[in-house]
Short mmCIF file of C-alpha atoms in Angstrom, two decimals:
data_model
loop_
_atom_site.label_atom_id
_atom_site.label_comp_id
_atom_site.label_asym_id
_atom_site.label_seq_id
_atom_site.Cartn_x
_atom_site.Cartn_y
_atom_site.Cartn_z
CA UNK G 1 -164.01 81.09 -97.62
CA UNK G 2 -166.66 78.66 -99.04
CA UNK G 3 -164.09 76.61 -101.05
CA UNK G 4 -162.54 75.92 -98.31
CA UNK G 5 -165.48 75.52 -95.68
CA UNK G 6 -167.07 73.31 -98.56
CA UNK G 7 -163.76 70.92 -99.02
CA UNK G 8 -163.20 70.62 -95.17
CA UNK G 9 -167.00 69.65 -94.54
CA UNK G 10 -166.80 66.86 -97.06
CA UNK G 11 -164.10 65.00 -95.81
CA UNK G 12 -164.43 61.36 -94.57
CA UNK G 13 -162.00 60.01 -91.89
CA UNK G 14 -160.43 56.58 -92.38
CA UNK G 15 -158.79 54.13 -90.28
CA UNK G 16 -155.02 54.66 -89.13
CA UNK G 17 -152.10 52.97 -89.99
CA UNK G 18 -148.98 53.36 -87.63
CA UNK G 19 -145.46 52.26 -88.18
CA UNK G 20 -143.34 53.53 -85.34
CA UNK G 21 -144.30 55.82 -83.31
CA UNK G 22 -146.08 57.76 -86.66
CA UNK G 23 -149.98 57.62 -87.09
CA UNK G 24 -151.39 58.47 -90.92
CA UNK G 25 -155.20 59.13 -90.43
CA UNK G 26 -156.03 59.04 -94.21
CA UNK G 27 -158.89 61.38 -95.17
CA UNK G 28 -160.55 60.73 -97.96
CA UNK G 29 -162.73 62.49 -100.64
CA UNK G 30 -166.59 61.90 -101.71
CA UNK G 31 -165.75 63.71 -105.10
CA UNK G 32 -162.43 61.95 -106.16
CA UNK G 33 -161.47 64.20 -109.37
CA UNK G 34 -158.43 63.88 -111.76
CA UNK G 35 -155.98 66.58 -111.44
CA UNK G 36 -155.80 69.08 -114.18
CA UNK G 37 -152.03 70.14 -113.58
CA UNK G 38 -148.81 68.82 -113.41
CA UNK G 39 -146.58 68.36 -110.60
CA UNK G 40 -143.33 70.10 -110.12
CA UNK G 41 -141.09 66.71 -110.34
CA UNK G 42 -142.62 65.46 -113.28
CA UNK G 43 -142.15 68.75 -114.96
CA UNK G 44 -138.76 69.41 -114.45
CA UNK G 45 -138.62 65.88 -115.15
CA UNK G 46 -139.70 65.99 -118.59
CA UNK G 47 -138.04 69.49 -119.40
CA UNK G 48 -141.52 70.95 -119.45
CA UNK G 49 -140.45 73.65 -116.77
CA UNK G 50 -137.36 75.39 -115.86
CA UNK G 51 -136.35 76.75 -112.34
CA UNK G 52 -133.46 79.11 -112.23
CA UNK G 53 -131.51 81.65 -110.24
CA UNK G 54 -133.29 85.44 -110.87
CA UNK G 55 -129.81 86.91 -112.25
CA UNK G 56 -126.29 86.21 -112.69
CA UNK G 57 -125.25 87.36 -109.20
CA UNK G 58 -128.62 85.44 -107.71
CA UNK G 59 -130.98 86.44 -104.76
CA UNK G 60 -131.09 83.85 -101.99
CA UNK G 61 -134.93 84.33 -101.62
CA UNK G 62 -136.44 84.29 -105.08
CA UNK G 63 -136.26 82.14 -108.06
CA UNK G 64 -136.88 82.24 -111.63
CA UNK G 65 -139.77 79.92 -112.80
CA UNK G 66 -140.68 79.16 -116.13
CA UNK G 67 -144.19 76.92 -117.66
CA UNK G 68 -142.96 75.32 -120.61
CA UNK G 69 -145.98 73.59 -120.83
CA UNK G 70 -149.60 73.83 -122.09
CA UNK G 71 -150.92 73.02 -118.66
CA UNK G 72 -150.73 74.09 -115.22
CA UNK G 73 -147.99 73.27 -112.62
CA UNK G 74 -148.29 72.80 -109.20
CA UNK G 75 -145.46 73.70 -106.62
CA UNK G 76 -145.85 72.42 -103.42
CA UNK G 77 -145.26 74.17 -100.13
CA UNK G 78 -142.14 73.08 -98.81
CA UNK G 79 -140.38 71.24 -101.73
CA UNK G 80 -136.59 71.02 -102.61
CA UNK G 81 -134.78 72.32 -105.57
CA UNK G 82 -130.91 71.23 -106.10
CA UNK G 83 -128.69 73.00 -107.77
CA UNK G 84 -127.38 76.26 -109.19
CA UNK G 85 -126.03 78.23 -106.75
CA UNK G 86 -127.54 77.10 -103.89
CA UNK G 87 -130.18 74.55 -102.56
CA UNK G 88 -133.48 76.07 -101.66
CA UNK G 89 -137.58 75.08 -100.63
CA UNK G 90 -140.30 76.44 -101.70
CA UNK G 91 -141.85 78.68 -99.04
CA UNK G 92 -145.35 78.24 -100.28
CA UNK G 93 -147.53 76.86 -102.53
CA UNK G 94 -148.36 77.89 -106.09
CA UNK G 95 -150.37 76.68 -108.98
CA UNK G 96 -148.49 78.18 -112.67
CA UNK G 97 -150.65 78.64 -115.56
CA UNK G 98 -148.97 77.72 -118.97
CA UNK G 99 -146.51 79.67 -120.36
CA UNK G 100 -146.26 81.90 -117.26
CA UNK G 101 -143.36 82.63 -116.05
CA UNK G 102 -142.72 84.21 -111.85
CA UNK G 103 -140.29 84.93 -108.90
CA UNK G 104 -141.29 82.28 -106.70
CA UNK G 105 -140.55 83.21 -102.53
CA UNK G 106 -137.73 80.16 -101.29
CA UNK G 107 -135.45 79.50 -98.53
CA UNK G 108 -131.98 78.11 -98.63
CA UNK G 109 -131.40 75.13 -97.11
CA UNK G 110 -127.79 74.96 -97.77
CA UNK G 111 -126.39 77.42 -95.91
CA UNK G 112 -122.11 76.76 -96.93
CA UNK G 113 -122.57 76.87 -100.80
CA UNK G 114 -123.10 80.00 -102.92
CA UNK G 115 -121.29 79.09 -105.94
CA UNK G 116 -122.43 77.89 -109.10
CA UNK G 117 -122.87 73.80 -109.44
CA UNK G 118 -125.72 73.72 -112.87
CA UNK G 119 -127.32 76.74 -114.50
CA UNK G 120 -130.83 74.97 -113.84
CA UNK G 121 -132.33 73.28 -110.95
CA UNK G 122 -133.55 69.72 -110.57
CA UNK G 123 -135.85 68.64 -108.64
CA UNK G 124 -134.69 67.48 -104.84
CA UNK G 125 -137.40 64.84 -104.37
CA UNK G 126 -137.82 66.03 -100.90
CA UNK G 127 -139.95 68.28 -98.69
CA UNK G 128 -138.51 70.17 -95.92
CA UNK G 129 -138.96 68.45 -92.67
CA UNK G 130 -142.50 68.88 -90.70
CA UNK G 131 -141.35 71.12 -87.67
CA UNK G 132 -138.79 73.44 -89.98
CA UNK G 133 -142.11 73.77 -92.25
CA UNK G 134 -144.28 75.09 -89.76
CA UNK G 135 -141.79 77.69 -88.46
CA UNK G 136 -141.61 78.28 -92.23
CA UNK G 137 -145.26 79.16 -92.29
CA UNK G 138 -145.79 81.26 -89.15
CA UNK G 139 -142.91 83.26 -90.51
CA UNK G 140 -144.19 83.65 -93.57
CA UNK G 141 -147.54 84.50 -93.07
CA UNK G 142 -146.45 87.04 -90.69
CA UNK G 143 -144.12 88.85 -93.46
CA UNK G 144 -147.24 88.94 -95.79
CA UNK G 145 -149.20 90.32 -92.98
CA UNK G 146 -146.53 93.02 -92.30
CA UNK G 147 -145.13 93.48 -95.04
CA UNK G 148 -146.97 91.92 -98.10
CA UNK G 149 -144.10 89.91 -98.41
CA UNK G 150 -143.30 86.06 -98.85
CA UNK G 151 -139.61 85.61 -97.18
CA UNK G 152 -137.75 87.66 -94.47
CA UNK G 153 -134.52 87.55 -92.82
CA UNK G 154 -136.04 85.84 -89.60
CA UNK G 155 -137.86 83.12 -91.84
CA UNK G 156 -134.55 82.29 -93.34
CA UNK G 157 -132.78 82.53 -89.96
CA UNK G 158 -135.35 79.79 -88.70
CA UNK G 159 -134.84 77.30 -91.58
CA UNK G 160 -131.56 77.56 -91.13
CA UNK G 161 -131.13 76.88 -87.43
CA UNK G 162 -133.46 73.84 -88.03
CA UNK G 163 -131.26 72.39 -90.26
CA UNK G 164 -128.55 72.93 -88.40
CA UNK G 165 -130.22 71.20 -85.75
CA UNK G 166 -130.91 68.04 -87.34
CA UNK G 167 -127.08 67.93 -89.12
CA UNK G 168 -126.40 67.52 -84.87
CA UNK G 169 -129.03 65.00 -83.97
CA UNK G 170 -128.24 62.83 -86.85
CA UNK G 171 -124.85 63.42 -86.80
CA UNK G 172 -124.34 63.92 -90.64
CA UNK G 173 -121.46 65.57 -92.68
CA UNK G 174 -122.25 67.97 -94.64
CA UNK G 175 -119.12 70.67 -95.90
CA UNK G 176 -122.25 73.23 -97.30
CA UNK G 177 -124.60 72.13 -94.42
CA UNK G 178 -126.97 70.61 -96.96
CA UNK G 179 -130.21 69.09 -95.92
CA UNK G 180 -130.55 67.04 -98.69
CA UNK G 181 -127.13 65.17 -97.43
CA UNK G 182 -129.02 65.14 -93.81
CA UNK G 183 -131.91 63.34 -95.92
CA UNK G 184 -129.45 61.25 -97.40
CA UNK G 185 -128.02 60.24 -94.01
CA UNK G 186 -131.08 59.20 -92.19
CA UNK G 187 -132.51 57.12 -95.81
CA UNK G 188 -132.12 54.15 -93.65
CA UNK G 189 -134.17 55.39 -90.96
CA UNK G 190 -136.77 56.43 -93.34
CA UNK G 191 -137.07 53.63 -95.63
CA UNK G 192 -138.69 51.29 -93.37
CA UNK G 193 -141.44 53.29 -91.79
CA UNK G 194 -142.22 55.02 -95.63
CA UNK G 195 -142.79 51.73 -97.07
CA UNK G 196 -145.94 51.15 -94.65
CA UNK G 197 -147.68 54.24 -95.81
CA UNK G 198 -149.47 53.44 -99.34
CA UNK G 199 -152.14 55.57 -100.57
CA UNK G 200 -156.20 53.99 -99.98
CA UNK G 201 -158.29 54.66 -102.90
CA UNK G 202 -160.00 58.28 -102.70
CA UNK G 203 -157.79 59.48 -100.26
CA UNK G 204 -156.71 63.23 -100.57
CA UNK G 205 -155.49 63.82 -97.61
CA UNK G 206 -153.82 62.92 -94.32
CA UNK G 207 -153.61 63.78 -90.98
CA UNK G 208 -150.68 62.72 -88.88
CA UNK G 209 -149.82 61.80 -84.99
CA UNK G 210 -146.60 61.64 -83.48
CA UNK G 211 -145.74 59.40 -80.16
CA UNK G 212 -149.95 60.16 -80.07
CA UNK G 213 -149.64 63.72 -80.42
CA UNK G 214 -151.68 65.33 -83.43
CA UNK G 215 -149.33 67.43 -85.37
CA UNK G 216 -150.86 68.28 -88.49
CA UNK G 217 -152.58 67.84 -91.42
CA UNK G 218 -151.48 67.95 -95.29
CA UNK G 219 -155.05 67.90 -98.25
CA UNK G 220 -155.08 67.97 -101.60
CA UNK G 221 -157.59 68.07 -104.25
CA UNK G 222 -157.26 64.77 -106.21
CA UNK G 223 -156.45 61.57 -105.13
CA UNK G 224 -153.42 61.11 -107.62
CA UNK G 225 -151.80 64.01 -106.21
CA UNK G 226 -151.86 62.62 -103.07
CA UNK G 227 -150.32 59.08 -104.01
CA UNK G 228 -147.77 60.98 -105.49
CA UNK G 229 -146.80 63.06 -102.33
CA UNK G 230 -147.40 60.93 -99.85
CA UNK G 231 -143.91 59.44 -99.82
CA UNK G 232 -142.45 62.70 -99.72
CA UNK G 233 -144.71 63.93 -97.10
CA UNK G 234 -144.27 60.77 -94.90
CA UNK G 235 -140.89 61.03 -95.13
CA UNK G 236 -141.25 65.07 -93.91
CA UNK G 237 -143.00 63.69 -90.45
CA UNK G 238 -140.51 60.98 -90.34
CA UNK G 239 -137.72 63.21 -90.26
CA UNK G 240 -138.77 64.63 -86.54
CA UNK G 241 -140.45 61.63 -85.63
CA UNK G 242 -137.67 59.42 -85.93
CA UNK G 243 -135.21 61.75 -84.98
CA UNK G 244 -132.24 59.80 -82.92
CA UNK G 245 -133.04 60.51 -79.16
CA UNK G 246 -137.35 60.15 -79.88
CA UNK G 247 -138.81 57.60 -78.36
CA UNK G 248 -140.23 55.91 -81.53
CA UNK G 249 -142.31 52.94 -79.90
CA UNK G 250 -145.96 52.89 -81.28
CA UNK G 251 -148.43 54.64 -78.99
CA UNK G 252 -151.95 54.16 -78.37
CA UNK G 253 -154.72 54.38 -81.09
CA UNK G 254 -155.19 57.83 -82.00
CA UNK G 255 -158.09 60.13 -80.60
CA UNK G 256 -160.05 60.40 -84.53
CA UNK G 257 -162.40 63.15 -82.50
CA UNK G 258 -159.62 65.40 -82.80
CA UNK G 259 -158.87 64.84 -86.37
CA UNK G 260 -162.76 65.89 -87.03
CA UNK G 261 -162.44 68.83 -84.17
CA UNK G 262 -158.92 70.00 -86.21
CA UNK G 263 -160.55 70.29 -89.68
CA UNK G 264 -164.01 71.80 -88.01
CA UNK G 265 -161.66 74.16 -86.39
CA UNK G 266 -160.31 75.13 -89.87
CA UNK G 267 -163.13 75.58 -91.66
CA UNK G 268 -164.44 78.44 -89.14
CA UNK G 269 -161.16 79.71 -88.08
CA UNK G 270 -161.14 83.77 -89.88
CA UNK G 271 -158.25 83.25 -92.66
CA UNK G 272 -156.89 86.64 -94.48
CA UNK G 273 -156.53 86.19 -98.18
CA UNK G 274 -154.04 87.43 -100.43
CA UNK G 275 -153.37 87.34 -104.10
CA UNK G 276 -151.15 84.73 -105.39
CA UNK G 277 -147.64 85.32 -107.36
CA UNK G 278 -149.08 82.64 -109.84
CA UNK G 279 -152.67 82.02 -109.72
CA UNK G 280 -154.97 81.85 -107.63
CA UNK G 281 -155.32 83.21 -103.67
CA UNK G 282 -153.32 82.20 -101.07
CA UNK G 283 -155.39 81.78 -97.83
CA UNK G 284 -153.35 82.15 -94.20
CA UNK G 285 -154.97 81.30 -90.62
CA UNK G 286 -152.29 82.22 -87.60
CA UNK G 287 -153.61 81.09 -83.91
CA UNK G 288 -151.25 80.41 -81.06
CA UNK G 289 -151.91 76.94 -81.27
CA UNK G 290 -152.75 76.83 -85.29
CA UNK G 291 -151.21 77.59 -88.32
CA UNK G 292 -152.77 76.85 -91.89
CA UNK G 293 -151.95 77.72 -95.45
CA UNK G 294 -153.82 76.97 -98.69
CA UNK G 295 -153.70 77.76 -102.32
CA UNK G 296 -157.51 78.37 -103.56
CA UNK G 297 -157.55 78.32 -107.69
CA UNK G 298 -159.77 77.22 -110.40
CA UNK G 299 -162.13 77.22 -107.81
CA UNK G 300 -160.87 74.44 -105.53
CA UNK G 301 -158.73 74.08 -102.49
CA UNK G 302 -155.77 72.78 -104.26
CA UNK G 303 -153.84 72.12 -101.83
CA UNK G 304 -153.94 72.70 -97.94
CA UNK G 305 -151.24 72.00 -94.89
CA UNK G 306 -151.85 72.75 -90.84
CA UNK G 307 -149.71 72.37 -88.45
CA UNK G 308 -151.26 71.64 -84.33
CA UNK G 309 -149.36 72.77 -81.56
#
C-alpha cells in the first residue's frame, strides 16, 4: 500500500539506548506532524468518551464505544480497559471519528471475574505484554482471514494462557487472575528500566531488542503520540524481558542493519486489507517469521506494530 511503503521508506534510524538487557532503536520522522486525534486515556480521562459492556448480560469479546467528542480518538492495539464486568485489551487498533459510536473486538484479561464492579470503564494505563500481543495478532488476523472476524475462541484461549503464565513466573496473587495485578506486582521491576527510555525529538517510532534479539517494532504517525506511549510500550517489552528467570544483563550493541532490513521487509511484504469497524483500513501481513498490523486513515499510517520471530 503506498501509505505505508511511503512512511516505512522515510524513516531515519537513531542511536540505541539500553537499560538491561532491553535495546530501544528510536526511529524517527523527516515530517514530524501534530496529531489530529485524541488518545484513548486522555479521553476517558476527560469524560469525552465512554467504553461500556454491549448489553446488560455483556459479551466477553465486544465492547460498546462511544465519541463524545468533536474530534477523533485513537485506540491503540493492545491497550487495557478496567472495569465493568470484566477487564479486557483491545485486540486492534482503531481511529473513531466524532460522535461515532462501535463494537470494538477485545480480549479478557481477567479470566476469574464476570460480575459487575462500575457501569463504565476506565482506562488501565497499560498495554498487554509484547509476546501475549503478538499471539494476539497472528490470531487475529487469521480470524479476519477466515472468518472476517476480529476475536475467536483460540485468540482468547491464547491471551489467557499467557497471562496465566506470567501470574507463575512472577509469582503474583491475583483471586480473578488479573493482569493488571500481575502489572502491579512486577512495578518495581519496571520502574527502573522505564525511566531510561525518554522520547528524542521527532521520534515516531521504535524498534526494540531483547538479550540482542530483534523482537519488534511499534510506529506511529506524530511524534507526540509516541512520547505519550512510549512508557506504556516500554513497559509491554519489559514485561517479557525482565521476566524472573531472563537473563537481563545488557548484551552487545545491536545489529541497526536489521532494523533497516525489518522495515524494508515490511514495506514489500503483500499485506491483505480490510475495512475498519471505525475508520479507516486495517492492513495485516502474516509470514512464519513476521507478523504486522496497521491502521491506514486520513491518509496516513496511523499507527503500525511488528513483531520478529
Amino acid at each position: 500500500m503506498p501509505a505505508l511503503h511511503q512512511t516505512l521508506q522515510s524513516l531515519l534510524v537513531g542511536t540505541p539506548v539500553t537499560a538491561a538487557n532491553l535495546t530501544m532503536v528510536p526511529l524517527l520522522s523527516r515530517d514530524a506532524i501534530a496529531p489530529s486525534y485524541l488518545l484513548l486515556d486522555d479521553a476517558l480521562d476527560a469524560g469525552l468518551a465512554e467504553v461500556s459492556e454491549v448489553s446488560d448480560g455483556g459479551h466477553v469479546p465486544e465492547l460498546a464505544f462511544l465519541n463524545r467528542s468533536d474530534r477523533d480518538i485513537l485506540l491503540v492495539d493492545g491497550e487495557e480497559l478496567v472495569g465493568a464486568k470484566q477487564n479486557r485489551v483491545l485486540n486492534l487498533s482503531l481511529l473513531v471519528a466524532a460522535g461515532q459510536r462501535v463494537v470494538i473486538p477485545v480480549s479478557c484479561v481477567e479470566a476469574g471475574r464476570w460480575a459487575w464492579r462500575s457501569q463504565r470503564f476506565e482506562a488501565g494505563r497499560r498495554r498487554l505484554h509484547a509476546s501475549a500481543r503478538m499471539e494476539k495478532m497472528r490470531g487475529v488476523s487469521a480470524s479476519m482471514r477466515e472468518r472476517g472476524e476480529r476475536a475467536s475462541h483460540e485468540v482468547q484461549s491464547a491471551v489467557w494462557r499467557s497471562v496465566a503464565e506470567k501470574m507463575g513466573s512472577y509469582e503474583a496473587e491475583s483471586e480473578t487472575r488479573s493482569l493488571h495485578e500481575v502489572y502491579a506486582s512486577a512495578e518495581h521491576r519496571l520502574a527502573g528500566v522505564r525511566g531510561e527510555f525518554k522520547p528524542l525529538t521527532g521520534q515516531v517510532g521504535a524498534a526494540f531488542f531483547v538479550g540482542g534479539r530483534l523482537v519488534g517494532l511499534e510506529l506511529y504517525d506524530a511524534p507526540a503520540t509516541l512520547a505519550k506511549q512510549l512508557p506504556k510500550l516500554v513497559d509491554s517489552v519489559s514485561f517479557d524481558a525482565l521476566e524472573p528467570g531472563v537473563d537481563v544483563r545488557s548484551p552487545a550493541a545491536p545489529d541497526l542493519a536489521q532494523v533497516k532490513a525489518l522495515l524494508e521487509r515490511i514495506a514489500s511484504a503483500p499485506a491483505k486489507t480490510y475495512p475498519s469497524v471505525a475508520t479507516g483500513e486495517d492492513l495485516r501481513i502474516e509470514a512464519d517469521d513476521l507478523h504486522a498490523a496497521a491502521l491506514v486513515a486520513r491518509d496516513r499510517v496511523v499507527h503500525l506494530a511488528a513483531f520478529a520471530q
